[in-house]
Tab-separated table of C-alpha atoms in Angstrom:
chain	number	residue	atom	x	y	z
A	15	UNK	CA	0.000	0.000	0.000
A	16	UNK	CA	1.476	3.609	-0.841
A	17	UNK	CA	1.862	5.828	2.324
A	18	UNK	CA	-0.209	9.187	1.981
A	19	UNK	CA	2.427	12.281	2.555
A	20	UNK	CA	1.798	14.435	5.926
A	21	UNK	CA	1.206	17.976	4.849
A	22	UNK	CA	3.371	20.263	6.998
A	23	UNK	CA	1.042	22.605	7.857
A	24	UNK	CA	-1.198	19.865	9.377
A	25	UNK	CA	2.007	19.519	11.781
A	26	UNK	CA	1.286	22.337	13.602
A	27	UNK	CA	-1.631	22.663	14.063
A	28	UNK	CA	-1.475	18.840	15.825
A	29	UNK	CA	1.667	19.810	17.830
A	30	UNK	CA	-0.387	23.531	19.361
A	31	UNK	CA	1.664	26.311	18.772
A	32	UNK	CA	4.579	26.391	16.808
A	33	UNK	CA	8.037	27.684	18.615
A	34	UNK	CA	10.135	30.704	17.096
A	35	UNK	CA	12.498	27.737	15.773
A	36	UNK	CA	9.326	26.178	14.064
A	37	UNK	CA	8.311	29.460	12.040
A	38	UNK	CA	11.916	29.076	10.669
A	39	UNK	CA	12.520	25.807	9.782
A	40	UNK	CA	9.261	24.318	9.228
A	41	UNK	CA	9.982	21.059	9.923
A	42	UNK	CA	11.317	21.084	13.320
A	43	UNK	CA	8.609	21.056	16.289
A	44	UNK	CA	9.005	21.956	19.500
A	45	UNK	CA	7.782	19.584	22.195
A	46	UNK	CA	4.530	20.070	23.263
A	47	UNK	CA	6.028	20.457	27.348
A	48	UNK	CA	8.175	23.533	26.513
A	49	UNK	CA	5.433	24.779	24.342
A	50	UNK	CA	3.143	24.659	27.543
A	51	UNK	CA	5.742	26.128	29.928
A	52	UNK	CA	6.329	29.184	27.722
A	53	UNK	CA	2.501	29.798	27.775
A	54	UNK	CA	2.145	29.524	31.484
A	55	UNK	CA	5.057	31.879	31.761
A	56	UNK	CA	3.768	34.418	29.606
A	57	UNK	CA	0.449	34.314	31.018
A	58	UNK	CA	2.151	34.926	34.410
A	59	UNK	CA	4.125	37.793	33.289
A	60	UNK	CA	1.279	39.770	32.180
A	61	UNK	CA	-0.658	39.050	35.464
A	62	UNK	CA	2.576	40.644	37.206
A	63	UNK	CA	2.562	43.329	34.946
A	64	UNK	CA	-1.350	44.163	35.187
A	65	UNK	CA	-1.169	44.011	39.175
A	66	UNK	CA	1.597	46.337	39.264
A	67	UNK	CA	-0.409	48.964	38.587
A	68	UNK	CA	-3.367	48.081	41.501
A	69	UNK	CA	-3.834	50.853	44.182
A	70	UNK	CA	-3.152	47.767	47.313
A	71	UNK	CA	0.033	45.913	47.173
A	72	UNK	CA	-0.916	43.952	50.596
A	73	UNK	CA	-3.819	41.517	50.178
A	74	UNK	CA	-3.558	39.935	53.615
A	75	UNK	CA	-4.836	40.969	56.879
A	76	UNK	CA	-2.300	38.844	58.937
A	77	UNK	CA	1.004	39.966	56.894
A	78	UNK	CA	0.473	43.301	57.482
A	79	UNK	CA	-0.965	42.544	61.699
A	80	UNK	CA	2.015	40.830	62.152
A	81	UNK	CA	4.790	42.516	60.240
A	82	UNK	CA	7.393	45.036	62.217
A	83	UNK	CA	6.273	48.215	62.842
A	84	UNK	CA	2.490	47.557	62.576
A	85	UNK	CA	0.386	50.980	63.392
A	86	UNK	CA	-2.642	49.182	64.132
A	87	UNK	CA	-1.333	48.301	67.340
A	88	UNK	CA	-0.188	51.854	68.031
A	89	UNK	CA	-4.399	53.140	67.808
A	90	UNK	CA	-5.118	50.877	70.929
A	91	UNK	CA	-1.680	52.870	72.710
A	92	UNK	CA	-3.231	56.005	72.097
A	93	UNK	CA	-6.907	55.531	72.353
A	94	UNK	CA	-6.815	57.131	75.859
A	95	UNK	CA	-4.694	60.410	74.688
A	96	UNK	CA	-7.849	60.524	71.873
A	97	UNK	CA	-10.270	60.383	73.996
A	98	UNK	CA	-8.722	63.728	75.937
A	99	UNK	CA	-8.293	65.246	72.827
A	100	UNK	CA	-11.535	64.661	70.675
A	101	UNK	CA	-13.946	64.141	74.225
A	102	UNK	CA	-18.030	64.626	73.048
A	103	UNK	CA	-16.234	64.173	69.338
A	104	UNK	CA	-15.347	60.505	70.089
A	105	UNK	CA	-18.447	59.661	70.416
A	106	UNK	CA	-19.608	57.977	66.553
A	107	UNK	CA	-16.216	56.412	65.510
A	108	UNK	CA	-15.503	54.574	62.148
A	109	UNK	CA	-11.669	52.623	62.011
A	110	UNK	CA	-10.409	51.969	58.865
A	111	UNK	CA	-7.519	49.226	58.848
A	112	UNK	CA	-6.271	45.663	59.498
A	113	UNK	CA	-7.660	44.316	62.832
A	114	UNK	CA	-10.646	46.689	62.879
A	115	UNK	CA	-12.527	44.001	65.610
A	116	UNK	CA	-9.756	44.992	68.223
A	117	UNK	CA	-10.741	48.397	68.160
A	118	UNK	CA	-14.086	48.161	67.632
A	119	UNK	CA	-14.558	45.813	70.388
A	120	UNK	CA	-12.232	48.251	72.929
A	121	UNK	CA	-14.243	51.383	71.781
A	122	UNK	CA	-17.518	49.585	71.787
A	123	UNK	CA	-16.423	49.040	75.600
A	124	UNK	CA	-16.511	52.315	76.379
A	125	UNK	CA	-20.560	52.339	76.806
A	126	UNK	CA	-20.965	56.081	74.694
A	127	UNK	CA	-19.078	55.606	71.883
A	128	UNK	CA	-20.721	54.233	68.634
A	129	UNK	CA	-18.058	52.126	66.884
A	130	UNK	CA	-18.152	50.774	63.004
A	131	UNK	CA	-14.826	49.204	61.355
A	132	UNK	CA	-13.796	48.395	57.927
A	133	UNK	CA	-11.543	45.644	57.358
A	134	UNK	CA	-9.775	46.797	53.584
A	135	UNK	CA	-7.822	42.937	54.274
A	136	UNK	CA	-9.282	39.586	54.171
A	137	UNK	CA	-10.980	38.310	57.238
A	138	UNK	CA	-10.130	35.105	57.506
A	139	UNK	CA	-8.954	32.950	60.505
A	140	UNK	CA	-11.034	35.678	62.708
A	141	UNK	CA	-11.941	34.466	66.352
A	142	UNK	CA	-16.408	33.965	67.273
A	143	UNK	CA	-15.945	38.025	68.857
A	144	UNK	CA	-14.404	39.020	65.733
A	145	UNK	CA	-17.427	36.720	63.673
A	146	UNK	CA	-20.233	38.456	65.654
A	147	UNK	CA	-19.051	41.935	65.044
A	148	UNK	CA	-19.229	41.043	61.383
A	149	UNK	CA	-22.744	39.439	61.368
A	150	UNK	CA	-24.285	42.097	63.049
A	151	UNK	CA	-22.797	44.766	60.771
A	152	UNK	CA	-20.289	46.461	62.859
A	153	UNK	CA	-17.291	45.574	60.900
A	154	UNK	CA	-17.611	44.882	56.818
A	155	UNK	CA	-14.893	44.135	54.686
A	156	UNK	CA	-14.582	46.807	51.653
A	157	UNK	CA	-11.770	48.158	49.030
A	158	UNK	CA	-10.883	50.903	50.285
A	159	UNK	CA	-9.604	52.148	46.644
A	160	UNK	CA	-13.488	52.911	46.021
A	161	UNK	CA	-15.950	55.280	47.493
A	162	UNK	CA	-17.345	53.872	51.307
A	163	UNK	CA	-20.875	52.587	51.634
A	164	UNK	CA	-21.248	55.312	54.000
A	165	UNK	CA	-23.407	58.750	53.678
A	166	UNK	CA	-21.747	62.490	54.054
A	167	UNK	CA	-20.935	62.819	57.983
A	168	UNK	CA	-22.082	59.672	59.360
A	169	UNK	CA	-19.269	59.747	61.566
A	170	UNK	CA	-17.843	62.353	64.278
A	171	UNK	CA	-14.160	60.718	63.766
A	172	UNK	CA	-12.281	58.487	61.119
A	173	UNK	CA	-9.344	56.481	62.195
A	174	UNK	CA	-7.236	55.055	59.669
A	175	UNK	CA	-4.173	52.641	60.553
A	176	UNK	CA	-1.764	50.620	58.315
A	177	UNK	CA	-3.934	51.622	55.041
A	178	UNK	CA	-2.596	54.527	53.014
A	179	UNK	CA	1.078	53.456	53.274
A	180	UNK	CA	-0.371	50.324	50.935
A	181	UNK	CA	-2.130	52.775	48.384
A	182	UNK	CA	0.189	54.291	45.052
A	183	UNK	CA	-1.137	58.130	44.501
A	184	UNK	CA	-3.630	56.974	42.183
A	185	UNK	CA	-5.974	55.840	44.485
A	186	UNK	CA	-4.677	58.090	47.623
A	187	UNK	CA	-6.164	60.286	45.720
A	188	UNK	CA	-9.768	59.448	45.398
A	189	UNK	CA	-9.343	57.357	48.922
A	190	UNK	CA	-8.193	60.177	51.073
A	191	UNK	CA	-10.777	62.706	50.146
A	192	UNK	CA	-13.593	60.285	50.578
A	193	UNK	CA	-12.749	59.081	53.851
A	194	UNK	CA	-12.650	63.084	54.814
A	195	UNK	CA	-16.521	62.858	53.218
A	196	UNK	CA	-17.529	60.600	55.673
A	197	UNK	CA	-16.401	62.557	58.966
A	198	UNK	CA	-17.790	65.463	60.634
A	199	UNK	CA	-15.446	66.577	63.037
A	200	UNK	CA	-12.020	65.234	62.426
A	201	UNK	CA	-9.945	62.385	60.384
A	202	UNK	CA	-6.938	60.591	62.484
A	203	UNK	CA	-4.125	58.937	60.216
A	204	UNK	CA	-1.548	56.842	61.418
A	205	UNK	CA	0.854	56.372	59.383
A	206	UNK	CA	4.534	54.478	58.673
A	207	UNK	CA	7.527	56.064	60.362
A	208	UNK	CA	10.154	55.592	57.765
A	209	UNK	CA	12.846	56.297	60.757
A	210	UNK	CA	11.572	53.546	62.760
A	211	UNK	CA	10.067	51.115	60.984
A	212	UNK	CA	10.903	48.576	58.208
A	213	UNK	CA	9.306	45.212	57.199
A	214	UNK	CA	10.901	42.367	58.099
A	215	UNK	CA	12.660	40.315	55.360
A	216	UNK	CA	11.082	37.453	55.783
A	217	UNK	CA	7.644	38.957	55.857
A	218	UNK	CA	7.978	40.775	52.001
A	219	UNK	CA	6.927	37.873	50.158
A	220	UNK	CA	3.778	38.190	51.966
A	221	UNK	CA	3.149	41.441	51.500
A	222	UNK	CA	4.227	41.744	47.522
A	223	UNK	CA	6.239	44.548	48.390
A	224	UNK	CA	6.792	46.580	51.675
A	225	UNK	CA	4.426	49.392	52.485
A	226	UNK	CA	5.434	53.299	51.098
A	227	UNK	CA	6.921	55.032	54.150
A	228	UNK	CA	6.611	58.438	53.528
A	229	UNK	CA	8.232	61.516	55.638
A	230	UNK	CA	6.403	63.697	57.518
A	231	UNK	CA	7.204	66.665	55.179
A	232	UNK	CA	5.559	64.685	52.166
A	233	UNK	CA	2.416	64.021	53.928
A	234	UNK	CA	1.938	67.790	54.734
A	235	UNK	CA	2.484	68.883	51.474
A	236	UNK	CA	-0.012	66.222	50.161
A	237	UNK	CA	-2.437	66.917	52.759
A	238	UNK	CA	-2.348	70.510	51.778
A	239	UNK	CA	-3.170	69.360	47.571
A	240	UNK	CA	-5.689	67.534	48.668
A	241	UNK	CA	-7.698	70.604	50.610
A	242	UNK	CA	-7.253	69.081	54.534
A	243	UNK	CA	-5.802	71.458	56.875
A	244	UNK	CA	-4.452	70.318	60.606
A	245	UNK	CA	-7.105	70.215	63.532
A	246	UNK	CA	-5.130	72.253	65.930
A	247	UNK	CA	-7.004	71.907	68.843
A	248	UNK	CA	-7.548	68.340	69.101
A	249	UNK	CA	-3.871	68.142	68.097
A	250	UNK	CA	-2.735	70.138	71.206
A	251	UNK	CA	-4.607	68.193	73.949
A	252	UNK	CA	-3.749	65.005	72.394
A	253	UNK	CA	-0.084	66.212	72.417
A	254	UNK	CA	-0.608	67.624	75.833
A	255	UNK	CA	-2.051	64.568	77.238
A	256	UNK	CA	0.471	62.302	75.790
A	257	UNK	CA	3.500	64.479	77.026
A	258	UNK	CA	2.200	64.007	80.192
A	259	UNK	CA	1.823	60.390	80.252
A	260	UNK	CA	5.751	60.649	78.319
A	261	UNK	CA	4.080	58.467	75.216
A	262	UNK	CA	5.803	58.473	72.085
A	263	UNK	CA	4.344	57.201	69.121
A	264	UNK	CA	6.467	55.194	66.741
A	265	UNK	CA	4.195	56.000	64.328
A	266	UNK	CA	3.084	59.321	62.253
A	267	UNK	CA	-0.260	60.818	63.900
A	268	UNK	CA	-2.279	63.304	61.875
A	269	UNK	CA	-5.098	65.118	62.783
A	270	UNK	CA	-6.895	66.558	59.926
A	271	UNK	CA	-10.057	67.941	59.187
A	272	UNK	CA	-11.916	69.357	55.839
């Protein structure tokens, strides 16, 4: 029986895609493995490449809780020099930041104060306290990069801990502005010290890349683009109080208003 030639273009198209070698010679193939592995590797590059570009460069709560120089932590230090400082003011609170049960829960303590949280971070692994105060509303998970579910001045403060320093310009700049909507009376950041803290080594592959430490100097000239002026006189007593007490912050505190 005579054997019926192979066509060479039927070749490839049997074999998937042809390899730069294959468009030259055509009758050389490359295997179908290393065909598959450049694929996958290209396909990976451009998710790198498109994620670059995202506002968040942390996606988990417990990286950023547990890496060095955490300022989530810090809010809990200086919840009693806030209270001095904002008084009748701390009275409908909304934190924004990893760990928002902790403070909710501590504030919610406190009998007057209204407390509400937003976790930008996943919430998994969360103890039954931190579960309840989810069911029942108090703290909701939410991108932080778009506008809050929340109306104009539905609350007296804003806290916000261990959330900008994750955020390129791009969205700072539709984030920070909205989170001033939302407060009445005051907005209190803490932010990364870059003299003080730095993420541990171990912990960066976690994060995706460390958080944006910025200076002092370049949040006041950003603060100043973006219309918010300092709130002196809750800035004093909380200053005053905290002098007293000799606490010092290793993070950034700003007290802003609109």
């Amino acid at each position: 029986m005579s054997r019926r030639s192979v066509n060479p273009s039927r070749r490839v198209a049997d074999g998937g895609l042809p390899s730069v070698g294959g468009l030259l010679h055509p009758k050389s193939r490359s295997p179908p493995v290393l065909t598959i592995a450049l694929v996958v590797l290209g396909v990976i590059i451009l998710i790198a490449y498109f994620n670059s570009g995202s506002g968040v460069t942390v996606t988990s709560r417990e990286a950023v809780s547990r890496s060095e120089g955490s300022c989530t932590p810090e809010v809990m230090q200086a919840l009693p020099y806030l209270k001095k400082a904002y008084g009748n003011e701390l009275h409908k609170v909304l934190h924004v930041g990893p760990d928002s049960c902790t403070v909710v829960s501590n504030l919610l303590k406190e009998g007057k104060v209204e407390a509400w949280g937003v976790e930008p971070y996943d919430l998994e692994d969360t103890d039954s306290s931190c579960k309840s105060l989810v069911r029942k509303g108090f703290v909701r998970m939410a991108d932080i990069k778009f506008p809050l579910p929340y109306r104009q001045d539905s609350f007296n403060l804003v806290i916000v801990s261990d959330a900008l320093d994750y955020l390129t310009p791009r969205y700072l700049n539709r984030t920070l502005p909205d989170l001033a909507r939302i407060s009445t009376d005051g907005l209190v950041i803490f932010a990364g010290n870059p003299g003080q803290q730095k993420a541990k080594v171990s912990e960066l592959p976690k994060f995706g890349r460390p958080a944006k430490l910025r200076s002092s100097s370049w949040w006041s000239r950003y603060f100043i683009q973006t219309g918010l002026r300092e709130n002196e006189g809750p800035l004093k007593k909380f200053e005053q109080a905290a002098s007293k007490n000799k606490y010092k912050p290793d993070c950034q505190i700003f007290h802003l208003s609109s």
